[in-house]
Short mmCIF file of C-alpha atoms and ligand atoms in Angstrom, two decimals:
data_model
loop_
_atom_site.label_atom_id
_atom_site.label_comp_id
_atom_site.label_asym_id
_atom_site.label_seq_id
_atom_site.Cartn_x
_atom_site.Cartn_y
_atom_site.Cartn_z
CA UNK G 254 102.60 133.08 120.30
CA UNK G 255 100.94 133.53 117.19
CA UNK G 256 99.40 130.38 115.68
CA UNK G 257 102.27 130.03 112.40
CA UNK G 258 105.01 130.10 114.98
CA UNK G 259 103.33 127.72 117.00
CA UNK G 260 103.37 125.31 113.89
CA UNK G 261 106.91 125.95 113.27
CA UNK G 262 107.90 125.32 116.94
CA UNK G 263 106.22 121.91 117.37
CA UNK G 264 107.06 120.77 113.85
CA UNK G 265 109.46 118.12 114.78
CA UNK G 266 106.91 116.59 117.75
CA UNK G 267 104.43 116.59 114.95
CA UNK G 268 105.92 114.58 112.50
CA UNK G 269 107.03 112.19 115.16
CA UNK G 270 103.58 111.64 116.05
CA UNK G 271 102.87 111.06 113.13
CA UNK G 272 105.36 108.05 112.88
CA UNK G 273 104.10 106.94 115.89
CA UNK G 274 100.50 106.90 113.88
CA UNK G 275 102.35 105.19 110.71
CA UNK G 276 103.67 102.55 112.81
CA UNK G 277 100.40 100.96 113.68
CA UNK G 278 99.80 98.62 110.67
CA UNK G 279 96.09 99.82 110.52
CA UNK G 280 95.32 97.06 106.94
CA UNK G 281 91.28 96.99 106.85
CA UNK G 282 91.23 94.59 104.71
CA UNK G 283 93.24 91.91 106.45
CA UNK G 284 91.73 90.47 109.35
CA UNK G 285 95.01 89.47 110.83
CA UNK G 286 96.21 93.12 111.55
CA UNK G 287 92.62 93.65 113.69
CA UNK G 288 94.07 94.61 116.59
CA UNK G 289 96.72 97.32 115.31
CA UNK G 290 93.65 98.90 113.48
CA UNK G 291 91.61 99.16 116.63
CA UNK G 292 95.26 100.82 117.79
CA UNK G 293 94.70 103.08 115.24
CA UNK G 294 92.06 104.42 116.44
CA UNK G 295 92.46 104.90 120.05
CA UNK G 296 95.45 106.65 118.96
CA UNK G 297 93.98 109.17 117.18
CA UNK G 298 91.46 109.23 120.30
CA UNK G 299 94.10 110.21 122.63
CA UNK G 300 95.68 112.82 120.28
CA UNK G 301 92.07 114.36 119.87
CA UNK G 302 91.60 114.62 123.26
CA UNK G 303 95.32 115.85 123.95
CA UNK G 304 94.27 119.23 121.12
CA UNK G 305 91.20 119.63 123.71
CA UNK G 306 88.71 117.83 121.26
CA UNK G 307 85.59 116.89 124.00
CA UNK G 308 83.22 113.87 123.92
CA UNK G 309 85.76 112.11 121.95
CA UNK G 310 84.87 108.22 121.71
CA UNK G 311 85.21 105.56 119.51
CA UNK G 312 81.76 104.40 118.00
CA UNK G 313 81.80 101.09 117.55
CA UNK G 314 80.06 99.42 114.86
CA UNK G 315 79.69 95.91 112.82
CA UNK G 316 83.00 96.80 111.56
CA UNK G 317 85.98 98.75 112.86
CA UNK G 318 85.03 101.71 115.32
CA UNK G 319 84.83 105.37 114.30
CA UNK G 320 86.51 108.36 115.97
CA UNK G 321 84.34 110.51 117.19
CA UNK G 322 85.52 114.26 118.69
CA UNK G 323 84.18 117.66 118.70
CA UNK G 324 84.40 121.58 119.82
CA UNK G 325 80.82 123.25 120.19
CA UNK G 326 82.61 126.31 120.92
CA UNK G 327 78.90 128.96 119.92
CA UNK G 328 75.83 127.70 118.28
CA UNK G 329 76.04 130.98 116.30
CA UNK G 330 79.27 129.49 114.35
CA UNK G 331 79.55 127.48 111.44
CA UNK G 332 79.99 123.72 112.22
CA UNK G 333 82.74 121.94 109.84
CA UNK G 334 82.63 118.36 110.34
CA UNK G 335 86.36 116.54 109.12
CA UNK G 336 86.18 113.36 107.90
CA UNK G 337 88.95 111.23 107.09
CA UNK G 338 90.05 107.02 107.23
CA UNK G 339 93.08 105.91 110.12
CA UNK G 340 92.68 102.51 107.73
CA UNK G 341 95.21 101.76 105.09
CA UNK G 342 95.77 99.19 102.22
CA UNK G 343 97.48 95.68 102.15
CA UNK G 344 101.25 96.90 102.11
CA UNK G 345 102.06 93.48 100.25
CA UNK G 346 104.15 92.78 98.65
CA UNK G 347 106.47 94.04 101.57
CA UNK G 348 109.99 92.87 99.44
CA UNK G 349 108.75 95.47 97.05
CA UNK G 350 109.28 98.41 99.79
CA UNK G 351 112.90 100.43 100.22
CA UNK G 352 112.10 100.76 103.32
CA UNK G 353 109.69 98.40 105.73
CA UNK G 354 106.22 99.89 105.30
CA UNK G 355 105.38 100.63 108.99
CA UNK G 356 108.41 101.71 109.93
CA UNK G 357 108.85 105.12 108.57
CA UNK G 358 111.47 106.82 107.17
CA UNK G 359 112.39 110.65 106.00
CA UNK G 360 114.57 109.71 102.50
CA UNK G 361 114.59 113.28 100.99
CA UNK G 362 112.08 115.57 102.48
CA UNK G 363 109.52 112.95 102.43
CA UNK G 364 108.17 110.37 105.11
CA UNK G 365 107.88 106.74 103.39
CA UNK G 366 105.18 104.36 105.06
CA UNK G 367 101.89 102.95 103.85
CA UNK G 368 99.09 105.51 104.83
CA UNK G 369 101.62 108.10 105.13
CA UNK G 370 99.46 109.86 102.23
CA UNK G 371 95.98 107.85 102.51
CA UNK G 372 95.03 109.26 104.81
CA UNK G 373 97.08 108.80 108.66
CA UNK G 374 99.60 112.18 107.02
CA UNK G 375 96.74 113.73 105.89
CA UNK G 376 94.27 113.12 109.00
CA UNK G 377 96.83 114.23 110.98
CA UNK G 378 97.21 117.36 109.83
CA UNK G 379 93.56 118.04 111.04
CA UNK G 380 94.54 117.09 114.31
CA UNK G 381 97.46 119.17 114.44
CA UNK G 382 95.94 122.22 113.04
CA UNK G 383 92.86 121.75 115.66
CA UNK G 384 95.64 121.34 118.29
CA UNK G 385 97.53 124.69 116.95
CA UNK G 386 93.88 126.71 116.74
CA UNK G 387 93.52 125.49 119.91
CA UNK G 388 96.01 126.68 121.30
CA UNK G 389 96.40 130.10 119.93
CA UNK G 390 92.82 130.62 120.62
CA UNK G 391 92.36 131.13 116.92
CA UNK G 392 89.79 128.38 115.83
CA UNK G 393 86.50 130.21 114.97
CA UNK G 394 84.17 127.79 113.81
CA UNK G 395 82.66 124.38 116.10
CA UNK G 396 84.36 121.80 114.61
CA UNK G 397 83.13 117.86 114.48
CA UNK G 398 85.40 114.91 113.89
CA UNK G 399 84.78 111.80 112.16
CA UNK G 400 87.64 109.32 111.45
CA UNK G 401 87.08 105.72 110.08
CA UNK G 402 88.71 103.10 109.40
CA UNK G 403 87.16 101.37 106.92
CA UNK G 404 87.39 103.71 103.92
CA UNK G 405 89.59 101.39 102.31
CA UNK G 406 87.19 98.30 102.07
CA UNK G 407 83.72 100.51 101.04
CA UNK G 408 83.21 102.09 104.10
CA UNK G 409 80.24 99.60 104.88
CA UNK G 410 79.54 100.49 108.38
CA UNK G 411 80.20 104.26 108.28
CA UNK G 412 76.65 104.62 106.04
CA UNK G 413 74.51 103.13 108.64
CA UNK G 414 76.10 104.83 111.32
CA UNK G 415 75.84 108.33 109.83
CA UNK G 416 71.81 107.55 109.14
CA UNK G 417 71.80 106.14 112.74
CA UNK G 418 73.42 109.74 114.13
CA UNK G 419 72.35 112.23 112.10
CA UNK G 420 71.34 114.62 115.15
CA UNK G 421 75.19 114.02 116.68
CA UNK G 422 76.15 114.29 112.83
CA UNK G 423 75.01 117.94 112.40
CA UNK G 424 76.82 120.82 110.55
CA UNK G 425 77.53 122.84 108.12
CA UNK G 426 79.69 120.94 105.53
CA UNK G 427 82.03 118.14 105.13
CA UNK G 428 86.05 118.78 105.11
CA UNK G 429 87.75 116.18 103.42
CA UNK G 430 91.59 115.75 102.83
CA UNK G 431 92.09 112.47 101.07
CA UNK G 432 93.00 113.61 97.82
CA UNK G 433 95.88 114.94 95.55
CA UNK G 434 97.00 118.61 94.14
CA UNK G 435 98.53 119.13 90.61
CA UNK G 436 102.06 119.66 91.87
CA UNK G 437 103.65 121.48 95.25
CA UNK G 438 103.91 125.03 92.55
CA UNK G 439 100.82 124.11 90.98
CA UNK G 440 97.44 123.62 93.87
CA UNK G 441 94.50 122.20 92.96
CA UNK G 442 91.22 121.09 94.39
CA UNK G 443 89.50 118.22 93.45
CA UNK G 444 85.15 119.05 92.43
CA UNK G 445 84.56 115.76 91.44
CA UNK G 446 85.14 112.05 92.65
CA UNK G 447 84.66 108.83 90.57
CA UNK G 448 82.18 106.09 91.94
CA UNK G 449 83.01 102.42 91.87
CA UNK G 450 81.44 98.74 91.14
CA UNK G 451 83.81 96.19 92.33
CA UNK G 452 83.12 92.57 91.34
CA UNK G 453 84.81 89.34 91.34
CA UNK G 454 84.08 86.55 88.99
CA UNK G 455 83.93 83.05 88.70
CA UNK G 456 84.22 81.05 85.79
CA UNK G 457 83.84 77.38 86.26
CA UNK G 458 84.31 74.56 83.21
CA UNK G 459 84.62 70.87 84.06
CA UNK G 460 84.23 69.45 87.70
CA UNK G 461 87.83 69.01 88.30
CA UNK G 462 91.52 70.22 87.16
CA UNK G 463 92.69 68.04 84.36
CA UNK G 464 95.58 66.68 82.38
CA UNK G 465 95.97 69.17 80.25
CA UNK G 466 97.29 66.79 77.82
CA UNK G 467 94.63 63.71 78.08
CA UNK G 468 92.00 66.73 77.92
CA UNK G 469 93.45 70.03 76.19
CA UNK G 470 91.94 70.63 72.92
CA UNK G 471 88.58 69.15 73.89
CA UNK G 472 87.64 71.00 76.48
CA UNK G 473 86.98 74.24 77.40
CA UNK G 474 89.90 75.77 79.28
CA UNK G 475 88.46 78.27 82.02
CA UNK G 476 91.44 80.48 82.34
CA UNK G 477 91.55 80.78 78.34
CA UNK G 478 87.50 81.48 78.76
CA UNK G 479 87.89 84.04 81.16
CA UNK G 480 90.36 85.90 79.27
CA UNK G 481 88.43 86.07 75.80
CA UNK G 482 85.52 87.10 77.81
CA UNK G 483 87.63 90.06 79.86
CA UNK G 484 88.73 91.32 76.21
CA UNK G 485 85.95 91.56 74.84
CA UNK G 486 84.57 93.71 77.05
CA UNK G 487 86.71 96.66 75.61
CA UNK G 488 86.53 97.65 71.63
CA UNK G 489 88.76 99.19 69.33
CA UNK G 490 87.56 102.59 70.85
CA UNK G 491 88.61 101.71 74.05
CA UNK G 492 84.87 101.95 74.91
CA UNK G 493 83.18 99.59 77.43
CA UNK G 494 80.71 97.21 76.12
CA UNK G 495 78.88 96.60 78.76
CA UNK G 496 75.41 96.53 77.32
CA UNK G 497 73.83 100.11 78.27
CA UNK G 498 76.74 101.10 80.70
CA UNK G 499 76.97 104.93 79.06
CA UNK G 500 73.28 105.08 79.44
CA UNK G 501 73.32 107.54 82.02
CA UNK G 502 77.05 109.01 81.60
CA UNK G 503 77.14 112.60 82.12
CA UNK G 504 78.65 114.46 78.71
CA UNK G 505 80.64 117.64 79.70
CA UNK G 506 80.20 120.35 78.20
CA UNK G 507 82.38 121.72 75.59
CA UNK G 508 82.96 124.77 77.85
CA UNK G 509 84.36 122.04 80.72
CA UNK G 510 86.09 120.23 78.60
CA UNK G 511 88.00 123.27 77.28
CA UNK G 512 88.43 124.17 80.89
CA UNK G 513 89.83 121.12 81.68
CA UNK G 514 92.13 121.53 78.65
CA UNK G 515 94.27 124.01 80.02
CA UNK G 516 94.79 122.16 83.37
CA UNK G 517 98.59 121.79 83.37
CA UNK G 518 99.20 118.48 82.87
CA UNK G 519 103.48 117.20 81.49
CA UNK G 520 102.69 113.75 79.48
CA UNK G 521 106.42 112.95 79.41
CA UNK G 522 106.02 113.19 83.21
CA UNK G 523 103.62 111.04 83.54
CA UNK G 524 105.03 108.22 81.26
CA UNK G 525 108.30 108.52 82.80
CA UNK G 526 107.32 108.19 86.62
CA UNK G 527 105.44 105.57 85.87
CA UNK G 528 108.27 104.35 83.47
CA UNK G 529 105.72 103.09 80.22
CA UNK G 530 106.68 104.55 76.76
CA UNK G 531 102.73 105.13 75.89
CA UNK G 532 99.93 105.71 76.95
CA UNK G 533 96.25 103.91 76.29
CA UNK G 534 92.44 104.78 76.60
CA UNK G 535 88.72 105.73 75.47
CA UNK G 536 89.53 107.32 71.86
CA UNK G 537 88.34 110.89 71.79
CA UNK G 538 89.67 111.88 75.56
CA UNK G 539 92.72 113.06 77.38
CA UNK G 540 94.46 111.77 79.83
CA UNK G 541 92.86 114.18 82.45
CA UNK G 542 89.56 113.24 80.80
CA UNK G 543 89.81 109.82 80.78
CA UNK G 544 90.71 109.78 84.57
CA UNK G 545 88.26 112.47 85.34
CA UNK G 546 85.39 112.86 83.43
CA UNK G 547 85.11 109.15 81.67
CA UNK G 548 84.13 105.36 83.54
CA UNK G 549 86.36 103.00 83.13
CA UNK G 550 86.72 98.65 83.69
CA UNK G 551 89.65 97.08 85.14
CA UNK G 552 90.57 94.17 86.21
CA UNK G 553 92.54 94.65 89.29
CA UNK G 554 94.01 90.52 89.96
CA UNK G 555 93.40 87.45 88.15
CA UNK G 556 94.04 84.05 88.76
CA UNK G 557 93.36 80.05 88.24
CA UNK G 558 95.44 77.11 87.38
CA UNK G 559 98.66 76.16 88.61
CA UNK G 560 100.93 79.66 90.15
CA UNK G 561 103.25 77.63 92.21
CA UNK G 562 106.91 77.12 91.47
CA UNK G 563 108.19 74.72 88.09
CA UNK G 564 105.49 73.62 86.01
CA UNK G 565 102.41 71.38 86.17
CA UNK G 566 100.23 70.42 82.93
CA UNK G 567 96.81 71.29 84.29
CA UNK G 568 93.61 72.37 82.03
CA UNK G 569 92.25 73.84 85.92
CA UNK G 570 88.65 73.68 86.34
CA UNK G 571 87.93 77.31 87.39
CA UNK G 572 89.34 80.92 86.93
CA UNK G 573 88.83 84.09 88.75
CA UNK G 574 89.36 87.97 88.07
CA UNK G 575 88.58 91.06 90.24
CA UNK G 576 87.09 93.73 88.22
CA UNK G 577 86.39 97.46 89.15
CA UNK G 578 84.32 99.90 86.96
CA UNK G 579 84.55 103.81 87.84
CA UNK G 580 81.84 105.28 87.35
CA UNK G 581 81.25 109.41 86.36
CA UNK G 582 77.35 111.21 86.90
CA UNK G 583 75.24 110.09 86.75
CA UNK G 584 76.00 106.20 86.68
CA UNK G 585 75.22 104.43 89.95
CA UNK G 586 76.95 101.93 91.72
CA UNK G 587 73.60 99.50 91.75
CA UNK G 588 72.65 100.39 88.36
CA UNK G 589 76.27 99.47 86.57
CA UNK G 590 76.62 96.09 88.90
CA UNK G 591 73.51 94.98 87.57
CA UNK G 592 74.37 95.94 84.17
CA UNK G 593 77.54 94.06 84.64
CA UNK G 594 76.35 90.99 85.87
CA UNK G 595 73.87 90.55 83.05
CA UNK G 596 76.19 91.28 80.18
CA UNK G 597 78.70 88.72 81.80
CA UNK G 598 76.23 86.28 82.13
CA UNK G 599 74.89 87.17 78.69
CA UNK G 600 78.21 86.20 77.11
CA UNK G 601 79.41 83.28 78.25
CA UNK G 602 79.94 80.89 76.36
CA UNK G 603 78.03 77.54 76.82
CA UNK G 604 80.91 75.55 77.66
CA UNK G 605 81.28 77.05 81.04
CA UNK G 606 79.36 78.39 83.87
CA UNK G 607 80.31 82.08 85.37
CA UNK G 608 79.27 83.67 88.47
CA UNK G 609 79.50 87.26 89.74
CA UNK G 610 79.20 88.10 93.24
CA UNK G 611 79.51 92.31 94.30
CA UNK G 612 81.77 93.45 96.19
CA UNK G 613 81.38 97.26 97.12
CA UNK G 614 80.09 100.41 95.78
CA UNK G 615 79.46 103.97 95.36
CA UNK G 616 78.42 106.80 93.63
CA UNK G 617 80.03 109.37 91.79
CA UNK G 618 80.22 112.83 93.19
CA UNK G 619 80.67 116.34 92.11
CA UNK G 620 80.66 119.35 94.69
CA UNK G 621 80.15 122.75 93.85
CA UNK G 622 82.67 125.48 93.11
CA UNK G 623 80.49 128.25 93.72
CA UNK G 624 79.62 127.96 97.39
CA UNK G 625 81.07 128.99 100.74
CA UNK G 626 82.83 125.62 100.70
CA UNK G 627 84.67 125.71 97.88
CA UNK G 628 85.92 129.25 98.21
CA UNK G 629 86.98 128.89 101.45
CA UNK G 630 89.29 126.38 100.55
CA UNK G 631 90.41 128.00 97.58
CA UNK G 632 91.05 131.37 99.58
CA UNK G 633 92.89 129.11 102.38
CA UNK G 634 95.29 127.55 99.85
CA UNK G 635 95.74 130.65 97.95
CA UNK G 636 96.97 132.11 101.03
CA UNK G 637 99.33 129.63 102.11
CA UNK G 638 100.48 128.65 98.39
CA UNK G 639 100.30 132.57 97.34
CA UNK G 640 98.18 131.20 93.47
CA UNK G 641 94.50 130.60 93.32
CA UNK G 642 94.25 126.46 93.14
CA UNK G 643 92.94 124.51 89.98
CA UNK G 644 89.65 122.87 90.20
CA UNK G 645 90.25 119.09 89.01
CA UNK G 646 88.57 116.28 88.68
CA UNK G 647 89.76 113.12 91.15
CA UNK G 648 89.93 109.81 89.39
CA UNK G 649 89.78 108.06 93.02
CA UNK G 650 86.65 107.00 94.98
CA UNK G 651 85.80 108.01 98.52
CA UNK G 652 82.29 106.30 98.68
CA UNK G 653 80.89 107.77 101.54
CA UNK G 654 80.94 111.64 99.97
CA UNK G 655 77.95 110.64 98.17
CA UNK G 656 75.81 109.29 101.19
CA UNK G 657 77.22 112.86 103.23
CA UNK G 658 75.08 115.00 100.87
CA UNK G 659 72.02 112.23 100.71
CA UNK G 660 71.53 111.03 103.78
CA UNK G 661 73.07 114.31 105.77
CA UNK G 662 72.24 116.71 103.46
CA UNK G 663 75.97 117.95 103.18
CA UNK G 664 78.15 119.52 100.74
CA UNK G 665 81.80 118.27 101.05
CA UNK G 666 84.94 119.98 100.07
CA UNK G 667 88.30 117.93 98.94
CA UNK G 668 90.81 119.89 99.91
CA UNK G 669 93.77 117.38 99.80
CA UNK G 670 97.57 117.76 99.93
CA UNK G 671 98.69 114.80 98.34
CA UNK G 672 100.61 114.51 95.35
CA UNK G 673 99.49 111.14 92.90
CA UNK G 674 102.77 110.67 92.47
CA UNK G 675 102.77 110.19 95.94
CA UNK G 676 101.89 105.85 95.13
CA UNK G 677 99.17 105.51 97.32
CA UNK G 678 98.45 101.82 97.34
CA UNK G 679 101.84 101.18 95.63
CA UNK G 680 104.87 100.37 97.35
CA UNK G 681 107.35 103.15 98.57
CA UNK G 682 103.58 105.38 99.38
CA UNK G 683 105.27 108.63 100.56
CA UNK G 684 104.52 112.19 101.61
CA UNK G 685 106.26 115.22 101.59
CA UNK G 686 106.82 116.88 104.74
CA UNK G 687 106.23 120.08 102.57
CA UNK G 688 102.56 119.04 102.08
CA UNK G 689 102.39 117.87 105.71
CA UNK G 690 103.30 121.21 107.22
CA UNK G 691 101.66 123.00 104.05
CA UNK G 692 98.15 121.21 104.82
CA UNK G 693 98.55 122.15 108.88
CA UNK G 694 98.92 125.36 108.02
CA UNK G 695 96.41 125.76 105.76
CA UNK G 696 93.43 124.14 107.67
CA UNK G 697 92.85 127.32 109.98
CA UNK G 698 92.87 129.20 107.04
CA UNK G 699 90.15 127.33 105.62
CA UNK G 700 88.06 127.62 109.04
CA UNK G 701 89.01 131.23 109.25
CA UNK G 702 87.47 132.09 105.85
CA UNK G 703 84.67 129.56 105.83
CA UNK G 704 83.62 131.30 109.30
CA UNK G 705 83.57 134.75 107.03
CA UNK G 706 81.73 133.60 103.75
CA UNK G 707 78.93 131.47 105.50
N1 BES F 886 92.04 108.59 99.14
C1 BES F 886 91.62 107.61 98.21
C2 BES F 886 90.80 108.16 97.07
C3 BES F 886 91.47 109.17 96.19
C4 BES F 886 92.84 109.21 96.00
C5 BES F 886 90.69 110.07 95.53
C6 BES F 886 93.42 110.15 95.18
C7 BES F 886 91.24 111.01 94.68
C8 BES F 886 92.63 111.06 94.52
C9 BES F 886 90.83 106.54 98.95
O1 BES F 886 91.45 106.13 100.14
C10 BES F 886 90.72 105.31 98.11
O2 BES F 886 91.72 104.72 97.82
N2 BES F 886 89.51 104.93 97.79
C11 BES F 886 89.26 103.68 97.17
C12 BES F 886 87.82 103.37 97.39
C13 BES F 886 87.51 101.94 97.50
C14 BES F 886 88.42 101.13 98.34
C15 BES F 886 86.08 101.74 97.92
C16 BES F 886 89.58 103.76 95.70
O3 BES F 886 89.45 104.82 95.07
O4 BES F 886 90.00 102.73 95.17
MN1 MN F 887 92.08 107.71 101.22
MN1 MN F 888 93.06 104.66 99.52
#
């Protein structure tokens, strides 16, 4: 049987698999769900070793364990090691879902569940595309597998382990599909990830909550503080004030940026799917720019004072906000969470007391277009989607891209299937079973070609 009809007559066992997968609520970042994330990953275990992976294992480390599989098939052969997370977000608030987040459901060519984009649909795919090389005797490269599950809290164990097992760590490149395409008509690569500094801060003002009438007016009100503070740190431009935090920004070239221009890109789209009536950012950029090329501050959840139900008159003593930068080369995670914690400290005002503690990091990346990695890819989707893809700059983070090509020396290549539309991290995260089946059959494509051009 060739390898396409293989595909086609194991689709449905695939995708049910993969609901198996999606049903293990893998959340990193909640301790409570520990043991269905160490599920995760012996699942993906077994289903490695089931496509004839060998010396699969799960590494464990501080953290949550990493798959480990492989195929040595010649020395001779180009070694492709695929990395991907079995982790997902917090699927909270779970009233917010159509459907129950782990237990998935095809609504209109398209499998709802959290993770069903980032990453368990899109790991999968490498698993299933191994299995179908496998057994079609068509894979021509050795292939290494590395599957964490803590991409979605900073990956903090997964740099220490790849320093620790560099010799077991060895190849060629790094395949990567944890990102989106333009549209299903319209496929793109991504050549660029953003980096991140993620900090949470603490602004304190008198020792306890207070009547907010015996005491409002005279003192300093925390949550008031911490606002004034968090708007200032934008001007009129949209710029960041963060003292010296475009020190080290990259500028694009006008070329690039007239490149990037004619990316297809439908404003009216965006607004309406994400159902705004404008659009805001850094004066001077597009959209595209200002999620590709530009940094950016956010504050992703604030809070202090009373939340609970009816109303209580309290001036509250301290107020919190997580903030993330993104970061574009050549910014650093270390350099712009120092910057950051000085300039906070720097402006508050004497009537309170902050405090910034880190969270996690990472640094920007951009991967080539001209090498064997990039125009593999680009040859394997231009077979399967029958256009030449767009190169495009990802607004997201995957941390650990930028320790592959420090520590291991490796160039990666994001070849992802997803869709941003797809609401990774949002409620209702989806993926179509189009990109699902697209990506499997892409994959061998991609080793195929890789094989040729190295
Ligand atoms: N797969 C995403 C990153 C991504 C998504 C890149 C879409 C480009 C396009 C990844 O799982 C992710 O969410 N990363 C986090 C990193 C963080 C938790 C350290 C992010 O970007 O917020
Ligand atoms: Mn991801
Ligand atoms: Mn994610």
């Amino acid at each position: 049987m060739d390898r396409q009809s293989y595909i086609q007559a194991n689709q449905d066992r695939f995708l049910e698999e993969l609901k198996e997968l999606l049903r293990i609520p893998s959340v990193s970042a909640d301790s409570s769900f520990k043991e269905d994330t160490i599920k995760a990953a012996e699942y993906i275990k077994a289903k490695l070793i089931e496509a004839g992976a060998d010396n699969v294992e799960l590494c464990e480390t501080a953290g949550y364990p990493i798959v480990y599989g492989e195929k040595i098939i010649d020395a001779s052969w180009p070694t492709v090691l695929v990395y991907g997370h079995y982790d997902v977000q917090p699927a909270t608030p779970y009233e917010l879902w159509t459907t129950p987040p782990f237990e998935p459901e095809i609504r209109d060519g398209k499998i709802y569940a959290r993770g069903a984009c980032d990453d368990k649909g899109q790991v999968y795919m490498h698993v299933k595309a191994f299995e179908a090389m496998m057994q079609t005797n068509t894979l021509n490269c050795n292939v290494k597998f590395m599957i964490e599950g803590e991409e979605e809290v900073g990956s903090p164990n997964l740099g220490p382990f790849c320093i620790a097992n560099k010799e077991k760590l060895k190849a060629d490149m790094v395949l990567i599909s944890d990102t989106s395409m333009i549209a299903n008509d319209i496929p793109s690569i991504d050549v660029g990830l953003r980096g991140l500094s993620y900090v949470e801060v603490e602004v304190t003002g008198p020792n306890r909550d207070l009547h907010s009438g015996v005491y409002g007016g005279a003192v300093a009100n925390p949550v008031n503080v911490l606002c004034d503070m968090i708007s200032s740190l934008h001007d009129e431009d949209r710029r960041i004030t963060v003292e010296g935090f475009y020190d080290n920004v990259l500028e694009t070239s006008a070329s690039d940026r007239e490149a990037m221009a004619k990316t297809p890109f439908d404003l009216d789209e965006f607004k309406n799917d994400l159902g705004i009536n404008d659009i805001q950012g850094e004066n001077g950029y597009s959209t595209i720019e200002r999620t590709g090329i530009r940094p950016t501050l956010d504050v992703n959840g604030i809070w202090g004072g009373y939340i609970g139900e009816g109303a209580k008159t309290v001036l509250p003593s301290k107020a919190y906000a997580k903030i993330s930068m993104r970061l574009v080369p050549n910014q650093t995670g270390e350099e712009i969470t120092a910057k950051f914690e000085k300039h906070f400290n720097k402006i508050a005002p004497p009537f309170v007391t902050v405090k910034v503690t880190p969270h996690h990091g990472g640094n920007p990346v951009l991967t080539p277009t001209d090498g064997a990695e990039y125009q593999a890819a680009a040859k394997a989707m231009a077979t399967t989607f029958g256009k030449d893809p767009i190169p495009t700059r990802g607004g997201g983070s995957i941390p650990i891209v930028a320790l592959f090509e420090a520590e291991l020396g490796l160039k990666s290549v994001l070849m992802g299937f997803g869709l941003d539309s797809d609401a990774l991290h949002s409620p209702n995260e989806h993926y179509g079973l189009f990109n699902f089946y697209k990506g499997i059959e892409t994959i061998p494509y991609f080793f195929q070609y890789y094989r040729e051009m190295k």
